[in-house]
PDB file of C-alpha atoms in Angstrom:
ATOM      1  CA  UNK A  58     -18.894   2.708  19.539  1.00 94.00           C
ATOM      2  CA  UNK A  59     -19.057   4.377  16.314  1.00 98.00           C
ATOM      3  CA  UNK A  60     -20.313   3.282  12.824  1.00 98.00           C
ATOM      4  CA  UNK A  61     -17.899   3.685  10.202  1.00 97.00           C
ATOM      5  CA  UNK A  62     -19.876   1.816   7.100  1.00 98.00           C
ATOM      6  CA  UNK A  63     -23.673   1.571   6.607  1.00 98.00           C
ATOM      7  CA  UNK A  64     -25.155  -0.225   3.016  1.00 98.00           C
ATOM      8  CA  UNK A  65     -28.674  -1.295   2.322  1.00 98.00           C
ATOM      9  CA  UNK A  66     -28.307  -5.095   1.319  1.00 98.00           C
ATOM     10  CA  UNK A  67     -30.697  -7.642   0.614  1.00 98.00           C
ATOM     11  CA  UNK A  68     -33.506  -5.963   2.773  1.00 98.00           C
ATOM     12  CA  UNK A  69     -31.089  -5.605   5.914  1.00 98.00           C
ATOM     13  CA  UNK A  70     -28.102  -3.219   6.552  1.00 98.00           C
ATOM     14  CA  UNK A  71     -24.437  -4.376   6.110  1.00 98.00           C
ATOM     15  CA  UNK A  72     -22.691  -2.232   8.644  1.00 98.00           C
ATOM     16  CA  UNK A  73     -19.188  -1.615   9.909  1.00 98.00           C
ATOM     17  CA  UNK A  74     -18.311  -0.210  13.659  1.00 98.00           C
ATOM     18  CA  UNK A  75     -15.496   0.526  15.405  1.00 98.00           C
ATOM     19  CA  UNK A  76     -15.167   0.402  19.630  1.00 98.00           C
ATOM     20  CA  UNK A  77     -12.234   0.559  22.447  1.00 98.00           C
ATOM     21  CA  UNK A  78     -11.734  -2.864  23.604  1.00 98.00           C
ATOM     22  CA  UNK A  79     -10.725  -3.083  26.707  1.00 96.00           C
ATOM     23  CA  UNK A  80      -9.360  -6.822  26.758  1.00 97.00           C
ATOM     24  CA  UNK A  81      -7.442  -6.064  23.971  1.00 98.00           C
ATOM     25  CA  UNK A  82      -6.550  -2.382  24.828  1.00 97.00           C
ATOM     26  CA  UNK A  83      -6.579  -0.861  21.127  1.00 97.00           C
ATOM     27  CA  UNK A  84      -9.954   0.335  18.891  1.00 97.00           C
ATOM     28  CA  UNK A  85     -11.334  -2.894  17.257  1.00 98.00           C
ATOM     29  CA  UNK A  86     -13.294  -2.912  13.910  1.00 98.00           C
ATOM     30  CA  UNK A  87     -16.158  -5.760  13.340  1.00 98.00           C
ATOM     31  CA  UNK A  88     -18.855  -5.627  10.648  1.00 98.00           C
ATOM     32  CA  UNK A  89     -22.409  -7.017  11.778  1.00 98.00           C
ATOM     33  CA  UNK A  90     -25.098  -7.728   8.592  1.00 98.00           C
ATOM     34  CA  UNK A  91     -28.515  -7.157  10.436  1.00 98.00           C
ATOM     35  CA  UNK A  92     -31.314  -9.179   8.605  1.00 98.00           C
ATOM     36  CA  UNK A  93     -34.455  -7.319   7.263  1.00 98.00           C
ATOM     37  CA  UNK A  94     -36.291  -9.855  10.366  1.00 98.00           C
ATOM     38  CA  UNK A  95     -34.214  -7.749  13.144  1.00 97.00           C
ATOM     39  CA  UNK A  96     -36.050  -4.830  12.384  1.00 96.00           C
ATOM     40  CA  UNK A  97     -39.005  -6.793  14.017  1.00 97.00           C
ATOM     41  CA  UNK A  98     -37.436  -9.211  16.940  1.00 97.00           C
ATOM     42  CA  UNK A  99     -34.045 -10.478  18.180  1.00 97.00           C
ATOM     43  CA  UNK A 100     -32.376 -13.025  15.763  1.00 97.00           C
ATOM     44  CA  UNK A 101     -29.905 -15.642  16.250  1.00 97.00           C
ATOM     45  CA  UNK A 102     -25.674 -14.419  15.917  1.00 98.00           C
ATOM     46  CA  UNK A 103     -23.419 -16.111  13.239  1.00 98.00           C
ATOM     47  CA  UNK A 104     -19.667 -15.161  14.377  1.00 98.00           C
ATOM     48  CA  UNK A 105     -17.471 -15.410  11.463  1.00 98.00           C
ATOM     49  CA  UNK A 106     -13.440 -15.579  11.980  1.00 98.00           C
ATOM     50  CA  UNK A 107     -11.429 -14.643   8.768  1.00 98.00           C
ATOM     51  CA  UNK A 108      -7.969 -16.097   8.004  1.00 98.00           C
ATOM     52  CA  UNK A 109      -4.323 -14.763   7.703  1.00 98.00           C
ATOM     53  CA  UNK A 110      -3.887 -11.489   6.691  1.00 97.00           C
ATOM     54  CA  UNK A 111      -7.658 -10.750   6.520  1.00 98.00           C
ATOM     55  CA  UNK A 112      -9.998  -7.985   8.046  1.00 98.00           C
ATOM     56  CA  UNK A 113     -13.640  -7.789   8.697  1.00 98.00           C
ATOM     57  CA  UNK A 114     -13.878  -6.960   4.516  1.00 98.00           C
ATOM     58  CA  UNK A 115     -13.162 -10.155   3.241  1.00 98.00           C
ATOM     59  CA  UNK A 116     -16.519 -11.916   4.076  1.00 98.00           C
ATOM     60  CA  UNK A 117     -18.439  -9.057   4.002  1.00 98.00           C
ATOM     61  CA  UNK A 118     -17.010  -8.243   0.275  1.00 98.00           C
ATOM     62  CA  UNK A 119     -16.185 -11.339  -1.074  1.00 98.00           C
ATOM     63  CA  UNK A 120     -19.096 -14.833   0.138  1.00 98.00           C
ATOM     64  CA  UNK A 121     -22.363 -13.198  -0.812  1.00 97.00           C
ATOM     65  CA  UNK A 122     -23.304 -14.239   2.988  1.00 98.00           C
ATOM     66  CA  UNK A 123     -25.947 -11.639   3.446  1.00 98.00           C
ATOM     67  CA  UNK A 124     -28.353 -12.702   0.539  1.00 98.00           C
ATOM     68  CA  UNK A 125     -28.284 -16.255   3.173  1.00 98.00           C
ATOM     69  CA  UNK A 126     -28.406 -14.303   6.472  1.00 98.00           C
ATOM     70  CA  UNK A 127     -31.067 -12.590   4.790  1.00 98.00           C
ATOM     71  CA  UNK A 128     -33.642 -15.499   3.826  1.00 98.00           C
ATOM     72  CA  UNK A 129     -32.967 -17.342   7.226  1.00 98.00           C
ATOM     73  CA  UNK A 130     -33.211 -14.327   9.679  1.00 98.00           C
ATOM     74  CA  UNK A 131     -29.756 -14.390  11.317  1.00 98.00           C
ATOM     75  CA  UNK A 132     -26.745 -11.786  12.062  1.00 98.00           C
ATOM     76  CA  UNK A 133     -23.626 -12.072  10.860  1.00 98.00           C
ATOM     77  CA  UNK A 134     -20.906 -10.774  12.757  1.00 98.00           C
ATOM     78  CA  UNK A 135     -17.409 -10.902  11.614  1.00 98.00           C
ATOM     79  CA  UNK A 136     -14.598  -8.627  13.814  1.00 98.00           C
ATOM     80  CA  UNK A 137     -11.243  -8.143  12.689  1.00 98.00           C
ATOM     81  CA  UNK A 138      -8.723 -10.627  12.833  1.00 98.00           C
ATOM     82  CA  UNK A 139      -6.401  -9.140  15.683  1.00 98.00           C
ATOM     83  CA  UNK A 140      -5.550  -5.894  17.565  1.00 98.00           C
ATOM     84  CA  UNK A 141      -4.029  -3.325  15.457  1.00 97.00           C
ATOM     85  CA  UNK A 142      -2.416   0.361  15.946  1.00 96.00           C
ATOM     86  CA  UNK A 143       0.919   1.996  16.140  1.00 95.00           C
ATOM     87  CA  UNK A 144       1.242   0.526  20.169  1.00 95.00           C
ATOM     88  CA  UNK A 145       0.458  -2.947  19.332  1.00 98.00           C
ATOM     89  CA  UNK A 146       3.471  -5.766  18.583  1.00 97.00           C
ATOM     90  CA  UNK A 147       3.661  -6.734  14.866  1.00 98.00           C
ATOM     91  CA  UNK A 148       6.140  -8.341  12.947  1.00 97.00           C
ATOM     92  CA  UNK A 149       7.413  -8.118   9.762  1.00 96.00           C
ATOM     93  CA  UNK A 150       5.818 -11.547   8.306  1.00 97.00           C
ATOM     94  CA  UNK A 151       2.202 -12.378   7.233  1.00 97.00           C
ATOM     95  CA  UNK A 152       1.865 -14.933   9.499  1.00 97.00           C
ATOM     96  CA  UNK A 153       2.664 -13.307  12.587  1.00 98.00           C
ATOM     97  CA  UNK A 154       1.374 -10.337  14.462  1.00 98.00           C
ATOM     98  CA  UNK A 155      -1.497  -7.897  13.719  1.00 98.00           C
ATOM     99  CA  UNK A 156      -3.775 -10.014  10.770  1.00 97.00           C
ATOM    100  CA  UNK A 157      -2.762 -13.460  12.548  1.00 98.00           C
ATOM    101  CA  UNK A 158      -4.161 -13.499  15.469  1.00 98.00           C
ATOM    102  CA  UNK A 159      -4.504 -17.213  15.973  1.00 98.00           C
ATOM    103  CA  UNK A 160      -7.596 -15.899  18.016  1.00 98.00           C
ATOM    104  CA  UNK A 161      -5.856 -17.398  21.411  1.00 98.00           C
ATOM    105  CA  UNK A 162      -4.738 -15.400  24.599  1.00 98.00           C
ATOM    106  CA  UNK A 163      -0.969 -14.924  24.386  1.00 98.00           C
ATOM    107  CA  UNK A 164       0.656 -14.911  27.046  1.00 98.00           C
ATOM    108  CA  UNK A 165       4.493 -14.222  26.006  1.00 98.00           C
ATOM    109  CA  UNK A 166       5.589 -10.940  26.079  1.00 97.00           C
ATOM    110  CA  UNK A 167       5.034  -8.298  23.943  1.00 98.00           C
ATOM    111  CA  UNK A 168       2.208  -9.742  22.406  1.00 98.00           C
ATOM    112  CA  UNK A 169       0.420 -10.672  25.748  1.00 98.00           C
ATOM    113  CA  UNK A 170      -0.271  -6.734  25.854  1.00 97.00           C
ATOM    114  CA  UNK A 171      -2.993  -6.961  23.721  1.00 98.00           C
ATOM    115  CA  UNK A 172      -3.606 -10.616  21.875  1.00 98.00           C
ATOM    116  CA  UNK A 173      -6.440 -11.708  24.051  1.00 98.00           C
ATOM    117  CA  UNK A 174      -8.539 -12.511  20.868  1.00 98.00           C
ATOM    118  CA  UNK A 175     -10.051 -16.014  22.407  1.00 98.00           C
ATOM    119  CA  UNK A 176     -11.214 -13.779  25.471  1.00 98.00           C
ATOM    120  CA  UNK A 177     -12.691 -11.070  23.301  1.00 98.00           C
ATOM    121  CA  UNK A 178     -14.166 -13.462  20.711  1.00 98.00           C
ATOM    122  CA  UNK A 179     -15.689 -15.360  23.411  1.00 98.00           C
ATOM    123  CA  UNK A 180     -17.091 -12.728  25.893  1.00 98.00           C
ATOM    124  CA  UNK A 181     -16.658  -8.990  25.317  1.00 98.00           C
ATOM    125  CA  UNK A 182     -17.940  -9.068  21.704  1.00 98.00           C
ATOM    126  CA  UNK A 183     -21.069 -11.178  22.046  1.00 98.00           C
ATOM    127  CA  UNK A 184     -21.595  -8.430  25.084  1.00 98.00           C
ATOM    128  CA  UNK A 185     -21.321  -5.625  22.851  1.00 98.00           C
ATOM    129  CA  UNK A 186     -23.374  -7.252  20.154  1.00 98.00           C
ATOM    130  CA  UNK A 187     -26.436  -8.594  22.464  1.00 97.00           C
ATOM    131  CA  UNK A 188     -26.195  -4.850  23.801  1.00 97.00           C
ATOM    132  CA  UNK A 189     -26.437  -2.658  20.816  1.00 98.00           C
ATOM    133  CA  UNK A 190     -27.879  -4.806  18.172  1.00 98.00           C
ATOM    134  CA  UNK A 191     -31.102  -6.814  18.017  1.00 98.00           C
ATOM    135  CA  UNK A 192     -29.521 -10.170  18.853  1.00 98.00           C
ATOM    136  CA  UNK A 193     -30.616 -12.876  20.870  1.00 96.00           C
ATOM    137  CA  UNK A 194     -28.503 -15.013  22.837  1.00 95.00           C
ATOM    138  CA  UNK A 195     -28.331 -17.955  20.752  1.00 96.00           C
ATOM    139  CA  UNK A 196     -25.161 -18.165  18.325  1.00 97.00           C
ATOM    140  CA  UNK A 197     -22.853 -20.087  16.216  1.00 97.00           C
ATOM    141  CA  UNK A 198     -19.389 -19.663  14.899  1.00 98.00           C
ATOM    142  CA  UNK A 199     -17.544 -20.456  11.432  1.00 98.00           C
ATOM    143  CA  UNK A 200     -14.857 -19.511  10.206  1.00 98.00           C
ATOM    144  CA  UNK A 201     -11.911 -19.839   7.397  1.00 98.00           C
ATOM    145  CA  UNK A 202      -8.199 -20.970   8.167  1.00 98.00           C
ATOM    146  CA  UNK A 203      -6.547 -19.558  10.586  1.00 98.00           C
ATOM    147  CA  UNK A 204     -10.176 -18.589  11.264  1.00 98.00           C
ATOM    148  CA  UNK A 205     -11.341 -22.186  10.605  1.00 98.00           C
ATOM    149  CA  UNK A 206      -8.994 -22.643  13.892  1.00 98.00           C
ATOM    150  CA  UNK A 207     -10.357 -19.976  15.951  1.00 98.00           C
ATOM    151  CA  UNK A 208     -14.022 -21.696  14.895  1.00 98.00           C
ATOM    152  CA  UNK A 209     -12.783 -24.808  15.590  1.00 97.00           C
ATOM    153  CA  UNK A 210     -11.294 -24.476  18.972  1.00 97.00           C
ATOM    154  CA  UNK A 211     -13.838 -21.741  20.287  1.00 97.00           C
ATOM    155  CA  UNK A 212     -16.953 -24.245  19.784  1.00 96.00           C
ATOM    156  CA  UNK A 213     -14.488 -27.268  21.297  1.00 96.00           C
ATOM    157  CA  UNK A 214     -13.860 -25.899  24.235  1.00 96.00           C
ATOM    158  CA  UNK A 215     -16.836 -23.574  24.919  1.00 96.00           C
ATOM    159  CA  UNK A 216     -20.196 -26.541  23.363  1.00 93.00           C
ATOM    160  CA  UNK A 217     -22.853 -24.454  25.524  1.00 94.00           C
ATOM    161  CA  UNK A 218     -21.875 -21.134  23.911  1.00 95.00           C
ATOM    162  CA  UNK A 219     -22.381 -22.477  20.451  1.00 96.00           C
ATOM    163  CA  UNK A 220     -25.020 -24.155  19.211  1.00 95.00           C
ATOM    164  CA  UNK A 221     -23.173 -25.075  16.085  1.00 95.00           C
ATOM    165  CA  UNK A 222     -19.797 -24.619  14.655  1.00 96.00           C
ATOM    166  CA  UNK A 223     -18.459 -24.959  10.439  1.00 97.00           C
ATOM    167  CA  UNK A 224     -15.043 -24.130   8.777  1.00 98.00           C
ATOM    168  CA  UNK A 225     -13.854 -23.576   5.871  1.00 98.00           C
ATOM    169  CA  UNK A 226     -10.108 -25.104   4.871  1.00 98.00           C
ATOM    170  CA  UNK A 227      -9.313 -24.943   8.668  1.00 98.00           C
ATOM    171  CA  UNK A 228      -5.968 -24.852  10.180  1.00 98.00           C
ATOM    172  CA  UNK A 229      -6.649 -28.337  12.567  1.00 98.00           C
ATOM    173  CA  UNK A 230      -3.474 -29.266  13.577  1.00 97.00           C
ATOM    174  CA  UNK A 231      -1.952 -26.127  14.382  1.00 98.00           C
ATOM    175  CA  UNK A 232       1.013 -27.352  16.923  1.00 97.00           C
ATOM    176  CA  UNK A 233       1.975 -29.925  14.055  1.00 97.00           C
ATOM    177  CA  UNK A 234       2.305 -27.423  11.443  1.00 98.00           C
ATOM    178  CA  UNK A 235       4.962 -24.628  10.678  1.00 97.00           C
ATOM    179  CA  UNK A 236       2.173 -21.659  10.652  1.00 98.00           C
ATOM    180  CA  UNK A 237       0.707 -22.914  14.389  1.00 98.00           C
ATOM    181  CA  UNK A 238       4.580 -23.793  15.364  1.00 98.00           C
ATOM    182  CA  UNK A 239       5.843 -19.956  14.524  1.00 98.00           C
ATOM    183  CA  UNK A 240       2.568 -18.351  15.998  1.00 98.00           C
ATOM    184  CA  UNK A 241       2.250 -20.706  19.214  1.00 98.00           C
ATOM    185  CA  UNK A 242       6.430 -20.479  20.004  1.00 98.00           C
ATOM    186  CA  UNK A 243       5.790 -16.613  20.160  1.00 98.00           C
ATOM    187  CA  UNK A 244       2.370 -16.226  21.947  1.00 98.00           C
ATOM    188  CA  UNK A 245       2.568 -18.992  24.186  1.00 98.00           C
ATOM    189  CA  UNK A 246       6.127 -20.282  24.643  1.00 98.00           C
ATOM    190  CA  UNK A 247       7.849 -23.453  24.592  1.00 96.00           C
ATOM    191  CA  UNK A 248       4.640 -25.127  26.706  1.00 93.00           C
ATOM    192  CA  UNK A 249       3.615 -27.144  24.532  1.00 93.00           C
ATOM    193  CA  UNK A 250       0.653 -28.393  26.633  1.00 94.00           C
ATOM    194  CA  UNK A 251      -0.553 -24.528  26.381  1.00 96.00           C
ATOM    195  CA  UNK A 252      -0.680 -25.506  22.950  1.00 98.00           C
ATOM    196  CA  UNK A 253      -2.764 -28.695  22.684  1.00 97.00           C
ATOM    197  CA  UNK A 254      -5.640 -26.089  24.477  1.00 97.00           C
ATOM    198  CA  UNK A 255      -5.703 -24.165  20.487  1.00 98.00           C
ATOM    199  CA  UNK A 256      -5.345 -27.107  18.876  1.00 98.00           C
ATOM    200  CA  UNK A 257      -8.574 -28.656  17.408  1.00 97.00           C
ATOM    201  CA  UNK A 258      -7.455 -32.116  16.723  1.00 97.00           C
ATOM    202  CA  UNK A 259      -5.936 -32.424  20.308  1.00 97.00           C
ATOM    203  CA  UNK A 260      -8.664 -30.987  21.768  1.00 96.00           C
ATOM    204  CA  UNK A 261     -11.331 -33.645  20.105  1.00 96.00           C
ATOM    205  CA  UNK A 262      -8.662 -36.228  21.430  1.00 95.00           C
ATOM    206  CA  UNK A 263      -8.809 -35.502  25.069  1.00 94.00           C
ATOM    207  CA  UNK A 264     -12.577 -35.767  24.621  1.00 90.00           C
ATOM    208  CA  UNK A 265     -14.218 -32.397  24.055  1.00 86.00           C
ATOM    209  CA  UNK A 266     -17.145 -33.477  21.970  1.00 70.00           C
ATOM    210  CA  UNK A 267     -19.232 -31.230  19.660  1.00 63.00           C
ATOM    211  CA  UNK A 268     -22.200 -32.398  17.937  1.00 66.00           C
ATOM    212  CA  UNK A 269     -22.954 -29.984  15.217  1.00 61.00           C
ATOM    213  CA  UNK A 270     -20.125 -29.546  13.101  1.00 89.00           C
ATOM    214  CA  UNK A 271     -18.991 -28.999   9.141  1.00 96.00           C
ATOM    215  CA  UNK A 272     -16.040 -28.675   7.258  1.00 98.00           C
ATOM    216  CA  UNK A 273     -15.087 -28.154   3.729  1.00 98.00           C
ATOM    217  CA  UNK A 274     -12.139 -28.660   2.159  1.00 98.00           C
ATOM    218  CA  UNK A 275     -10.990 -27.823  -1.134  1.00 98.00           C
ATOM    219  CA  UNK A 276      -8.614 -30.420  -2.756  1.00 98.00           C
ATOM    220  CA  UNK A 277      -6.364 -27.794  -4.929  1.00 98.00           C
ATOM    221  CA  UNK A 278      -5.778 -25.643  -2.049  1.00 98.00           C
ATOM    222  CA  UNK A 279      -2.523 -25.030  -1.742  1.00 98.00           C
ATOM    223  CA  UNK A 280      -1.872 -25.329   1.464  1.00 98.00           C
ATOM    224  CA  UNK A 281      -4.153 -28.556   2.301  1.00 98.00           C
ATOM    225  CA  UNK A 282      -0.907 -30.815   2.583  1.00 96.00           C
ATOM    226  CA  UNK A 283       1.673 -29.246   4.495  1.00 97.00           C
ATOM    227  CA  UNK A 284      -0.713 -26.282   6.790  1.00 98.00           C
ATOM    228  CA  UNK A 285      -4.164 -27.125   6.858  1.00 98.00           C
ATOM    229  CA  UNK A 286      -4.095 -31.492   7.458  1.00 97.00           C
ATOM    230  CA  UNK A 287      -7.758 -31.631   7.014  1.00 97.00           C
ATOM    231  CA  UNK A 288      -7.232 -35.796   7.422  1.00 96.00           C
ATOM    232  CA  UNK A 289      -6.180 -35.118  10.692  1.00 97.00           C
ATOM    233  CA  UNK A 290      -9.492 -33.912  11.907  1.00 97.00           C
ATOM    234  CA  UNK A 291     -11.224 -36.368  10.043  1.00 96.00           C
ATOM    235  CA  UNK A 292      -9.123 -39.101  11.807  1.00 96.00           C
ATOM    236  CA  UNK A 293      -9.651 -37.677  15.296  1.00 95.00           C
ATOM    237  CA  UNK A 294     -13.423 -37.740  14.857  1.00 94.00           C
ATOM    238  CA  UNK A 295     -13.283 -41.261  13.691  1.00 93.00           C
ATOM    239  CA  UNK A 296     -11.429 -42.589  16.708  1.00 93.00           C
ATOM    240  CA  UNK A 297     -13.729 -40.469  18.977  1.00 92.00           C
ATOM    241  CA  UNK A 298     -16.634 -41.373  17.224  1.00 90.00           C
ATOM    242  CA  UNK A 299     -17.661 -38.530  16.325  1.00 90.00           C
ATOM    243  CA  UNK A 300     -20.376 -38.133  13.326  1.00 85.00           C
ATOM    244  CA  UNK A 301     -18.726 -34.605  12.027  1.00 93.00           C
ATOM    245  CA  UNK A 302     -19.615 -34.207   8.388  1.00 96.00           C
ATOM    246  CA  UNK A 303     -15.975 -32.942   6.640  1.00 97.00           C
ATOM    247  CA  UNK A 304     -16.233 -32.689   2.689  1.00 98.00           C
ATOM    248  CA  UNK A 305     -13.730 -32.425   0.032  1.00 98.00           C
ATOM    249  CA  UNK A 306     -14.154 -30.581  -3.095  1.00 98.00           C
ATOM    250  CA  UNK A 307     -12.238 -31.258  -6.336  1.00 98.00           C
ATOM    251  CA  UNK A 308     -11.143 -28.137  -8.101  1.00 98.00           C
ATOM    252  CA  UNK A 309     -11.494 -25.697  -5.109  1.00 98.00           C
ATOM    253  CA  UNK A 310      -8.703 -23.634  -3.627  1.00 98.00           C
ATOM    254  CA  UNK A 311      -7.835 -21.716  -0.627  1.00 98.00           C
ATOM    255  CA  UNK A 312      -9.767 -18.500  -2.134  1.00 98.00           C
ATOM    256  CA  UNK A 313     -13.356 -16.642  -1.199  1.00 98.00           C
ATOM    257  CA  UNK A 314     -14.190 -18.169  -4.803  1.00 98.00           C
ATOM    258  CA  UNK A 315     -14.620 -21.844  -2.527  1.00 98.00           C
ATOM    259  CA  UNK A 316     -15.792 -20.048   0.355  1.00 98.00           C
ATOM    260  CA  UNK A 317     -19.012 -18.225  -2.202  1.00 98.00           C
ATOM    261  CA  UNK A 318     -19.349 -21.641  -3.758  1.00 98.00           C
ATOM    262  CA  UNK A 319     -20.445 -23.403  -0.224  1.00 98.00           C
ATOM    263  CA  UNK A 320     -21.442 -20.532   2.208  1.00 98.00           C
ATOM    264  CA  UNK A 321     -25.185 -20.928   1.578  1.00 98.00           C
ATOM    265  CA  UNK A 322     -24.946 -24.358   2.601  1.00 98.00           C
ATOM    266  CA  UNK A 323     -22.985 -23.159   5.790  1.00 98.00           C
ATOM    267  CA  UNK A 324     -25.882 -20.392   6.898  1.00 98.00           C
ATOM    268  CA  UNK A 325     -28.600 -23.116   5.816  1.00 98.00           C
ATOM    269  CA  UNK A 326     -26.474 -25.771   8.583  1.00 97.00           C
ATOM    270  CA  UNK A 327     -26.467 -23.225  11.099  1.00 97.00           C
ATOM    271  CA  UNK A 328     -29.967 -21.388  10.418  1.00 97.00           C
ATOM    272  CA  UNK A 329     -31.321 -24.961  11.111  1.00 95.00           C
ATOM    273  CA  UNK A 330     -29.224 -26.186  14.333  1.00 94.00           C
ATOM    274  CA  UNK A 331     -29.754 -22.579  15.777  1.00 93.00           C
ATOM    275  CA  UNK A 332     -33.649 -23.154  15.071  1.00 87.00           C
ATOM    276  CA  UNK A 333     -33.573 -26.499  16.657  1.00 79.00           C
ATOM    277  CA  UNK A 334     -31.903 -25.292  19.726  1.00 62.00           C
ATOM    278  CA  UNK A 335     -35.227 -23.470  20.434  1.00 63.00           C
ATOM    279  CA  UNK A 336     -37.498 -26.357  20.030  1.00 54.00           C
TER     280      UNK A 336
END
């Protein structure tokens, strides 16, 4: 491991490091906020999972999250989005290859060599991070689009791992969608049953059940109709009886400007189902 960033911030330390992974066999970036309280004990882990296109910069630059982490004594950690380097497969579009991740394991060649973000996500980050950084082992995931996804799916599929999972304008329906469609055609194949295992919606369907969860949703996003299909989500959890709390906003877009606008409520939702999970 080797820290490439360091910034005093809010009492804590905003820092950036950099580490061979070897699931994903290529260096891997991921910034971790430490809280003033971590100088003094272990402290519950927020994962964050940015969108399309985005690196561990975005939330670290753009929410204010730290002035949040900061008052309620938790780490953020937010890695990249997917493997990079001059050896790992790319393509030419934005919504395919390194920065779109889908944080799933691939399993179509050439990606398969090193898009194992799910696995890495899931168990050789929180490894490195309860290792190296004054973390305890109690932890919750959010996320925005395509990260909203990854947040989505990871805290489905995995309920004792996270105590509590949020997303901002998530992608819920990827395998209904033409961003999930492109991505899951070329990391997973034609199986489309591979695909219902990334897909939020589909996963709440067959009856994966998670109590704490939050999702925001700005109305003049863009992309709300034809990618993101918040409604979906919202249906699901109504036929599965579900008590998710998913909120529209009027006015907000896809942008970090919605994400600043809502994040403290976000840390505040997780600070307190994190502190009840210790009760």
């Amino acid at each position: 491991m080797q820290q490439i960033e360091k910034h005093a911030c809010f009492g804590g330390w905003q820092e950036v490091w950099t580490h061979e992974s070897h699931l994903l066999n290529c260096p891997m970036r991921f910034a971790v906020y430490l809280p003033p309280q971590a100088k003094e004990r272990k402290v519950p882990v927020l994962y964050w999972l940015s969108g399309l296109t985005c690196t561990e910069q975005n939330v670290i630059t753009k929410s204010g999250i730290q002035r949040y982490a900061a008052e309620h004594g938790i780490m953020i950690v937010a890695p990249d989005t997917s493997p990079r380097g001059e050896s790992v497969a790319d393509d030419a579009a934005y919504d395919l290859g390194q920065g779109a991740s889908f944080y799933l394991n691939a399993t179509q060649s050439p990606w398969c060599n090193h898009y194992q973000m799910y696995d890495y996500i899931l168990h050789e980050l929180p490894r490195l991070i309860t290792t190296h950084f004054a973390a305890n082992e109690r932890k919750s995931i959010s996320g925005h689009s395509m990260g909203g996804h990854g947040a989505l799916v990871l805290g489905l599929r995995n309920p004792n791992d996270y105590v509590s999972v949020s997303a901002f304008s998530p992608i819920v329906s990827p395998s209904q969608v033409g961003w999930g469609q492109k991505a899951f055609t070329a990391y997973l194949g034609d199986d489309r049953a591979a695909w219902q295992q990334y897909d939020a919606v589909a996963l709440i369907l067959q009856g994966h059940d998670k109590k704490a969860f939050l999702v925001d949703q700005g109305l003049d996003d863009p992309f709300y109709a034809e990618q993101l299909c918040t409604q979906n989500i919202e249906n699901a959890c109504q036929q599965m009886h579900i008590d998710a709390q998913i909120r529209y906003h009027a006015g907000y877009d896809h942008s970090y400007y919605f994400i600043a606008s809502w994040i403290e409520d976000h840390v505040a939702y997780h600070a307190k189902q994190l502190q009840r999970s210790i009760e």
